[in-house]
Every structure is written in C-alpha cells, then in structure tokens.
mmCIF file of C-alpha atoms in Angstrom:
data_model
loop_
_atom_site.group_PDB
_atom_site.id
_atom_site.type_symbol
_atom_site.label_atom_id
_atom_site.label_comp_id
_atom_site.label_asym_id
_atom_site.label_seq_id
_atom_site.Cartn_x
_atom_site.Cartn_y
_atom_site.Cartn_z
ATOM 1 C CA UNK A 1 103.142 -50.079 116.106
ATOM 2 C CA UNK A 2 105.026 -51.563 113.553
ATOM 3 C CA UNK A 3 105.631 -55.370 113.361
ATOM 4 C CA UNK A 4 108.156 -57.670 111.757
ATOM 5 C CA UNK A 5 107.161 -61.177 110.641
ATOM 6 C CA UNK A 6 109.272 -64.100 110.102
ATOM 7 C CA UNK A 7 107.524 -66.600 107.667
ATOM 8 C CA UNK A 8 108.043 -70.039 106.045
ATOM 9 C CA UNK A 9 106.032 -71.246 103.129
ATOM 10 C CA UNK A 10 106.154 -73.997 100.794
ATOM 11 C CA UNK A 11 106.123 -72.223 97.432
ATOM 12 C CA UNK A 12 104.674 -74.948 95.369
ATOM 13 C CA UNK A 13 100.705 -73.988 95.232
ATOM 14 C CA UNK A 14 101.524 -70.367 94.676
ATOM 15 C CA UNK A 15 102.362 -68.124 92.132
ATOM 16 C CA UNK A 16 105.263 -66.306 94.109
ATOM 17 C CA UNK A 17 105.331 -63.791 96.734
ATOM 18 C CA UNK A 18 104.002 -60.690 95.125
ATOM 19 C CA UNK A 19 100.257 -59.889 94.585
ATOM 20 C CA UNK A 20 99.287 -60.340 90.898
ATOM 21 C CA UNK A 21 95.863 -60.567 88.949
ATOM 22 C CA UNK A 22 93.948 -63.710 88.939
ATOM 23 C CA UNK A 23 96.710 -65.815 90.906
ATOM 24 C CA UNK A 24 97.145 -67.301 94.317
ATOM 25 C CA UNK A 25 100.295 -65.743 96.023
ATOM 26 C CA UNK A 26 101.787 -65.654 99.566
ATOM 27 C CA UNK A 27 100.973 -61.757 99.838
ATOM 28 C CA UNK A 28 97.550 -62.184 99.269
ATOM 29 C CA UNK A 29 97.163 -64.943 101.915
ATOM 30 C CA UNK A 30 98.720 -62.919 104.415
ATOM 31 C CA UNK A 31 96.800 -59.769 103.579
ATOM 32 C CA UNK A 32 93.677 -61.741 103.773
ATOM 33 C CA UNK A 33 94.678 -63.152 107.071
ATOM 34 C CA UNK A 34 95.658 -59.662 108.550
ATOM 35 C CA UNK A 35 92.469 -58.064 107.180
ATOM 36 C CA UNK A 36 90.282 -60.773 108.775
ATOM 37 C CA UNK A 37 91.923 -60.252 112.126
ATOM 38 C CA UNK A 38 91.675 -56.335 112.065
ATOM 39 C CA UNK A 39 88.390 -56.080 110.285
ATOM 40 C CA UNK A 40 90.007 -53.428 108.171
ATOM 41 C CA UNK A 41 92.408 -53.365 105.154
ATOM 42 C CA UNK A 42 96.005 -54.238 106.418
ATOM 43 C CA UNK A 43 98.777 -55.028 103.952
ATOM 44 C CA UNK A 44 102.168 -56.259 104.442
ATOM 45 C CA UNK A 45 105.643 -55.258 102.995
ATOM 46 C CA UNK A 46 107.940 -58.069 102.184
ATOM 47 C CA UNK A 47 111.687 -58.084 101.921
ATOM 48 C CA UNK A 48 111.563 -58.912 98.390
ATOM 49 C CA UNK A 49 109.822 -61.288 95.750
ATOM 50 C CA UNK A 50 110.193 -65.176 95.627
ATOM 51 C CA UNK A 51 109.206 -66.740 92.285
ATOM 52 C CA UNK A 52 106.238 -69.252 91.190
ATOM 53 C CA UNK A 53 107.277 -72.389 93.312
ATOM 54 C CA UNK A 54 110.151 -71.011 95.350
ATOM 55 C CA UNK A 55 110.090 -71.464 98.932
ATOM 56 C CA UNK A 56 111.122 -69.814 102.060
ATOM 57 C CA UNK A 57 112.342 -70.418 105.814
ATOM 58 C CA UNK A 58 113.086 -66.951 106.581
ATOM 59 C CA UNK A 59 111.135 -64.453 104.700
ATOM 60 C CA UNK A 60 110.681 -61.216 106.279
ATOM 61 C CA UNK A 61 107.625 -58.693 106.025
ATOM 62 C CA UNK A 62 106.215 -56.003 108.184
ATOM 63 C CA UNK A 63 102.888 -54.161 108.638
ATOM 64 C CA UNK A 64 101.645 -51.421 110.659
ATOM 65 C CA UNK A 65 99.138 -52.458 113.598
ATOM 66 C CA UNK A 66 95.823 -50.864 113.413
ATOM 67 C CA UNK A 67 94.912 -48.808 116.205
ATOM 68 C CA UNK A 68 93.001 -50.953 119.041
ATOM 69 C CA UNK A 69 95.001 -54.019 117.970
ATOM 70 C CA UNK A 70 98.125 -53.227 119.731
ATOM 71 C CA UNK A 71 98.577 -56.680 121.717
ATOM 72 C CA UNK A 72 101.820 -58.678 122.517
ATOM 73 C CA UNK A 73 103.463 -59.071 119.247
ATOM 74 C CA UNK A 74 103.762 -62.848 120.072
ATOM 75 C CA UNK A 75 100.127 -63.255 120.238
ATOM 76 C CA UNK A 76 100.059 -62.382 116.294
ATOM 77 C CA UNK A 77 101.806 -65.682 115.655
ATOM 78 C CA UNK A 78 98.925 -68.224 116.461
ATOM 79 C CA UNK A 79 96.207 -65.544 115.474
ATOM 80 C CA UNK A 80 97.632 -65.346 111.735
ATOM 81 C CA UNK A 81 98.325 -69.033 111.662
ATOM 82 C CA UNK A 82 94.738 -70.107 112.428
ATOM 83 C CA UNK A 83 93.644 -67.900 109.307
ATOM 84 C CA UNK A 84 96.581 -69.045 107.057
ATOM 85 C CA UNK A 85 96.691 -72.122 105.134
ATOM 86 C CA UNK A 86 99.130 -74.996 106.177
ATOM 87 C CA UNK A 87 101.362 -74.282 103.616
ATOM 88 C CA UNK A 88 102.287 -70.719 105.053
ATOM 89 C CA UNK A 89 103.436 -70.392 108.751
ATOM 90 C CA UNK A 90 104.448 -67.060 110.540
ATOM 91 C CA UNK A 91 107.632 -68.034 112.647
ATOM 92 C CA UNK A 92 107.844 -65.157 114.796
ATOM 93 C CA UNK A 93 106.710 -61.608 115.161
ATOM 94 C CA UNK A 94 108.380 -58.637 116.822
ATOM 95 C CA UNK A 95 107.887 -55.101 117.265
ATOM 96 C CA UNK A 96 110.309 -52.923 115.355
ATOM 97 C CA UNK A 97 111.063 -49.075 115.129
ATOM 98 C CA UNK A 98 108.665 -47.185 112.797
ATOM 99 C CA UNK A 99 111.607 -46.543 110.190
ATOM 100 C CA UNK A 100 112.035 -50.194 109.912
ATOM 101 C CA UNK A 101 111.203 -51.528 106.387
ATOM 102 C CA UNK A 102 111.561 -55.165 105.462
ATOM 103 C CA UNK A 103 112.923 -54.480 102.064
ATOM 104 C CA UNK A 104 114.853 -51.307 102.443
ATOM 105 C CA UNK A 105 116.293 -51.924 105.722
ATOM 106 C CA UNK A 106 117.651 -55.454 104.704
ATOM 107 C CA UNK A 107 121.585 -55.896 104.649
ATOM 108 C CA UNK A 108 121.916 -59.207 102.908
ATOM 109 C CA UNK A 109 120.007 -62.120 101.900
ATOM 110 C CA UNK A 110 120.875 -65.773 101.614
ATOM 111 C CA UNK A 111 119.258 -68.318 99.408
ATOM 112 C CA UNK A 112 119.888 -72.056 99.051
ATOM 113 C CA UNK A 113 119.409 -74.370 96.182
ATOM 114 C CA UNK A 114 119.238 -78.023 96.376
ATOM 115 C CA UNK A 115 120.553 -80.147 93.687
ATOM 116 C CA UNK A 116 119.500 -83.883 93.921
ATOM 117 C CA UNK A 117 121.886 -86.178 92.121
ATOM 118 C CA UNK A 118 120.335 -89.703 92.850
ATOM 119 C CA UNK A 119 119.464 -91.914 90.055
ATOM 120 C CA UNK A 120 115.734 -91.656 91.225
ATOM 121 C CA UNK A 121 114.120 -88.756 92.925
ATOM 122 C CA UNK A 122 112.448 -89.296 95.848
ATOM 123 C CA UNK A 123 108.526 -88.514 95.663
ATOM 124 C CA UNK A 124 109.106 -86.033 98.985
ATOM 125 C CA UNK A 125 111.285 -83.955 96.973
ATOM 126 C CA UNK A 126 109.183 -83.182 93.955
ATOM 127 C CA UNK A 127 108.975 -79.626 93.774
ATOM 128 C CA UNK A 128 111.883 -78.947 96.271
ATOM 129 C CA UNK A 129 114.668 -79.942 94.133
ATOM 130 C CA UNK A 130 116.365 -79.892 90.672
ATOM 131 C CA UNK A 131 116.826 -83.443 89.756
ATOM 132 C CA UNK A 132 120.148 -83.914 88.159
ATOM 133 C CA UNK A 133 120.893 -87.942 87.602
ATOM 134 C CA UNK A 134 123.161 -86.983 85.055
ATOM 135 C CA UNK A 135 126.764 -86.871 86.474
ATOM 136 C CA UNK A 136 128.310 -83.390 87.045
ATOM 137 C CA UNK A 137 131.962 -82.300 88.400
ATOM 138 C CA UNK A 138 131.536 -80.683 91.685
ATOM 139 C CA UNK A 139 134.856 -79.330 91.335
ATOM 140 C CA UNK A 140 134.052 -77.587 88.112
ATOM 141 C CA UNK A 141 130.739 -76.312 89.951
ATOM 142 C CA UNK A 142 132.682 -74.686 92.840
ATOM 143 C CA UNK A 143 134.975 -72.855 90.280
ATOM 144 C CA UNK A 144 132.073 -71.401 88.560
ATOM 145 C CA UNK A 145 130.481 -70.586 92.000
ATOM 146 C CA UNK A 146 133.827 -68.532 92.670
ATOM 147 C CA UNK A 147 133.369 -66.630 89.670
ATOM 148 C CA UNK A 148 130.211 -64.880 91.067
ATOM 149 C CA UNK A 149 131.889 -63.628 94.619
ATOM 150 C CA UNK A 150 132.654 -59.713 94.760
ATOM 151 C CA UNK A 151 130.848 -56.874 93.234
ATOM 152 C CA UNK A 152 129.842 -57.521 89.480
ATOM 153 C CA UNK A 153 127.223 -56.188 86.872
ATOM 154 C CA UNK A 154 125.058 -59.327 87.005
ATOM 155 C CA UNK A 155 122.937 -58.158 83.814
ATOM 156 C CA UNK A 156 123.590 -61.666 81.920
ATOM 157 C CA UNK A 157 121.944 -63.203 85.038
ATOM 158 C CA UNK A 158 118.715 -60.981 85.471
ATOM 159 C CA UNK A 159 115.716 -62.043 83.576
ATOM 160 C CA UNK A 160 113.669 -59.046 82.302
ATOM 161 C CA UNK A 161 110.416 -57.726 84.027
ATOM 162 C CA UNK A 162 109.441 -55.097 81.191
ATOM 163 C CA UNK A 163 110.042 -52.319 83.112
ATOM 164 C CA UNK A 164 113.876 -51.628 82.644
ATOM 165 C CA UNK A 165 115.474 -48.501 81.660
ATOM 166 C CA UNK A 166 118.893 -47.198 80.833
ATOM 167 C CA UNK A 167 119.286 -46.377 84.302
ATOM 168 C CA UNK A 168 118.425 -49.597 85.653
ATOM 169 C CA UNK A 169 121.173 -50.997 88.072
ATOM 170 C CA UNK A 170 122.315 -54.323 87.597
ATOM 171 C CA UNK A 171 125.319 -54.391 89.860
ATOM 172 C CA UNK A 172 125.275 -56.368 93.166
ATOM 173 C CA UNK A 173 127.698 -57.897 95.615
ATOM 174 C CA UNK A 174 127.842 -61.531 96.576
ATOM 175 C CA UNK A 175 129.610 -62.384 99.617
ATOM 176 C CA UNK A 176 129.366 -66.132 99.457
ATOM 177 C CA UNK A 177 128.825 -68.853 96.685
ATOM 178 C CA UNK A 178 129.321 -72.005 98.368
ATOM 179 C CA UNK A 179 128.734 -75.861 97.575
ATOM 180 C CA UNK A 180 128.003 -78.379 100.090
ATOM 181 C CA UNK A 181 127.512 -82.188 99.750
ATOM 182 C CA UNK A 182 124.635 -83.369 101.646
ATOM 183 C CA UNK A 183 122.568 -86.715 101.646
ATOM 184 C CA UNK A 184 121.170 -87.014 97.994
ATOM 185 C CA UNK A 185 123.151 -84.417 96.401
ATOM 186 C CA UNK A 186 124.605 -80.776 97.005
ATOM 187 C CA UNK A 187 123.581 -77.804 98.664
ATOM 188 C CA UNK A 188 124.312 -74.402 96.979
ATOM 189 C CA UNK A 189 124.222 -71.169 99.103
ATOM 190 C CA UNK A 190 124.240 -67.405 97.936
ATOM 191 C CA UNK A 191 124.708 -64.589 100.193
ATOM 192 C CA UNK A 192 124.445 -61.015 98.729
ATOM 193 C CA UNK A 193 123.309 -57.511 99.134
ATOM 194 C CA UNK A 194 120.514 -58.112 96.818
ATOM 195 C CA UNK A 195 119.290 -60.035 93.853
ATOM 196 C CA UNK A 196 117.625 -59.449 90.458
ATOM 197 C CA UNK A 197 114.723 -61.001 89.230
ATOM 198 C CA UNK A 198 115.458 -64.799 88.845
ATOM 199 C CA UNK A 199 119.188 -64.107 89.316
ATOM 200 C CA UNK A 200 119.928 -67.063 91.789
ATOM 201 C CA UNK A 201 118.224 -69.325 89.391
ATOM 202 C CA UNK A 202 120.266 -68.045 86.643
ATOM 203 C CA UNK A 203 123.584 -68.254 88.620
ATOM 204 C CA UNK A 204 122.879 -71.703 89.572
ATOM 205 C CA UNK A 205 121.786 -72.728 86.004
ATOM 206 C CA UNK A 206 124.894 -71.427 84.438
ATOM 207 C CA UNK A 207 127.308 -72.880 86.993
ATOM 208 C CA UNK A 208 125.485 -76.412 86.631
ATOM 209 C CA UNK A 209 125.906 -76.079 82.940
ATOM 210 C CA UNK A 210 129.543 -75.637 83.338
ATOM 211 C CA UNK A 211 129.661 -78.551 85.804
ATOM 212 C CA UNK A 212 128.262 -80.813 83.198
ATOM 213 C CA UNK A 213 130.508 -79.785 80.682
ATOM 214 C CA UNK A 214 127.943 -77.727 78.461
ATOM 215 C CA UNK A 215 129.665 -74.451 79.200
ATOM 216 C CA UNK A 216 133.342 -73.508 79.216
ATOM 217 C CA UNK A 217 134.460 -71.911 82.382
ATOM 218 C CA UNK A 218 135.948 -69.034 80.390
ATOM 219 C CA UNK A 219 132.696 -68.473 78.504
ATOM 220 C CA UNK A 220 130.931 -68.605 82.179
ATOM 221 C CA UNK A 221 133.182 -65.991 83.528
ATOM 222 C CA UNK A 222 132.695 -64.025 80.439
ATOM 223 C CA UNK A 223 129.090 -63.385 81.409
ATOM 224 C CA UNK A 224 129.921 -61.129 84.289
ATOM 225 C CA UNK A 225 130.449 -57.346 84.014
ATOM 226 C CA UNK A 226 129.299 -57.047 80.323
ATOM 227 C CA UNK A 227 129.102 -53.693 78.735
ATOM 228 C CA UNK A 228 125.654 -52.152 78.832
ATOM 229 C CA UNK A 229 125.620 -52.309 75.016
ATOM 230 C CA UNK A 230 126.321 -55.658 74.753
ATOM 231 C CA UNK A 231 122.890 -57.175 76.347
ATOM 232 C CA UNK A 232 122.698 -60.303 73.927
ATOM 233 C CA UNK A 233 124.983 -62.430 76.375
ATOM 234 C CA UNK A 234 122.484 -64.038 78.829
ATOM 235 C CA UNK A 235 123.145 -66.871 81.374
ATOM 236 C CA UNK A 236 122.337 -69.991 79.286
ATOM 237 C CA UNK A 237 119.967 -71.796 81.662
ATOM 238 C CA UNK A 238 117.142 -70.909 84.452
ATOM 239 C CA UNK A 239 117.126 -73.368 87.143
ATOM 240 C CA UNK A 240 113.591 -74.538 88.167
ATOM 241 C CA UNK A 241 112.078 -72.550 91.008
ATOM 242 C CA UNK A 242 111.302 -75.639 92.806
ATOM 243 C CA UNK A 243 114.913 -76.159 94.270
ATOM 244 C CA UNK A 244 115.343 -72.570 95.617
ATOM 245 C CA UNK A 245 114.606 -71.465 99.281
ATOM 246 C CA UNK A 246 114.800 -67.930 100.611
ATOM 247 C CA UNK A 247 116.834 -69.043 103.920
ATOM 248 C CA UNK A 248 117.667 -65.729 106.020
ATOM 249 C CA UNK A 249 117.427 -62.011 105.582
ATOM 250 C CA UNK A 250 119.922 -60.003 107.708
ATOM 251 C CA UNK A 251 119.501 -56.423 109.117
ATOM 252 C CA UNK A 252 121.589 -54.034 111.253
#
C-alpha cells in the first residue's frame, strides 16, 4: 500500500528537506515519526529538495505502508502529526498506485517568493520574506520575469552541487513567472516542469537586480541559453531562502 503525503512546514529551523550528516532536516523528522509509529525503519521519498530555510505549503512525499499497518490513509494524518514538531504538519494522506513516485511522477511544480518592500520589516515576516526597502521598478521586474518563460538552458541559474558531469541537463521549461502586488510588497510565482539546485532563488535574485537598476535587461537576457563551454556567466545574486515557499506539486 503506497501512500502520498501532502506536507507543510516552516523551514526556518531546518537545513532543508534532504537528510544530511549532523543537521536537522524535514525528511529526518518525517522518517523518525514513521519509524516510531511502524516500529520498523520506514523512509519517505520527497518530490524534491528545498534549501535551508525554505518553506512549503504543498510538499509531496510517498512511502510504502508496512504490512500490518494498512489503516485508513486519513488516520495517518493525526498519527504522524502527534509525532512531528509543530513546524511540520501532514495536511493530507491518500492511497496511490504502486507505480506512483513523488519525484518522478510530478508534471510541474510551483514556487512563490515574497518580496517585502515596506520601510520596516514586520517581525512576523523575519525569515519569511526578502526585505527590499530600496525602491525597485515593478515594470522592469515583470520584464525580467518574462525572459524566463519557455524552454531554456538555465545553467547560469544553477548552483553547483559538485556532482555535475558533461551530461548534466540544465534545460527546463517555465510556464509561468508572474508578479502580483500584495499587502506589504510583491509575490513572484514560478511554475515549471522542474527546477535546478537554487534555481528559483537565482532567478529571483537576477530579476530583482534588474529591477533595482543593477543589471541591464539585455545582460539579464544573455544569461539564458549559454553555450556549454561558457560556464563563467552566472546569475549575479542568489535571493535569501526565507522568502521562498514550495506551494504546489502537480501530477497527472
């Protein structure tokens, strides 16, 4: 019995989603909760990694229910939440086909990024927004975001993990990159078929640099689709992790 979890979390206390040595991660906390309930080793498979300090409203993960624990999927929600810290909550649990995979079955992901433009950042937004009290031009910001729409080589917007090879694929398709005025600032939304390591933060950082007059729009556009032998051109700024939230993962 394979179960799909929808998970929300405040990323501030954690070193991202994925398990890593000597660090507290969301994946670790979920594995610990599952293992405690099942009284045997159970691990989740996530739809993708989120970085240190990044939040989620709609992270997806799956796990295979151990034999003998095939209870109603909805009962897993309170069972897990009693074992998880208050900063992590399972929102939903449903049964899925045996060939479902949280990562490889995903067709698109949507991230949102909050830019706070008020002169003083409200303390409740600390670690939940990028504070930009300096004026930025929203029209230029929208122009920069439109550069990302379509299928491109995004190598200039990918941080290196150290395991890249000559065959590493940097091509992704972005179907949405929008700017919405909200109370206290702006919300940027990105939807695409997948995102590279720190890609959304690098996309956001470069667009904001353009909107603040620190990066020409033609230079910004030239960062896309760089030839494989020109790795020196990189997005000039990586936005802080705190403003970023994984909001939705879609499946067929």
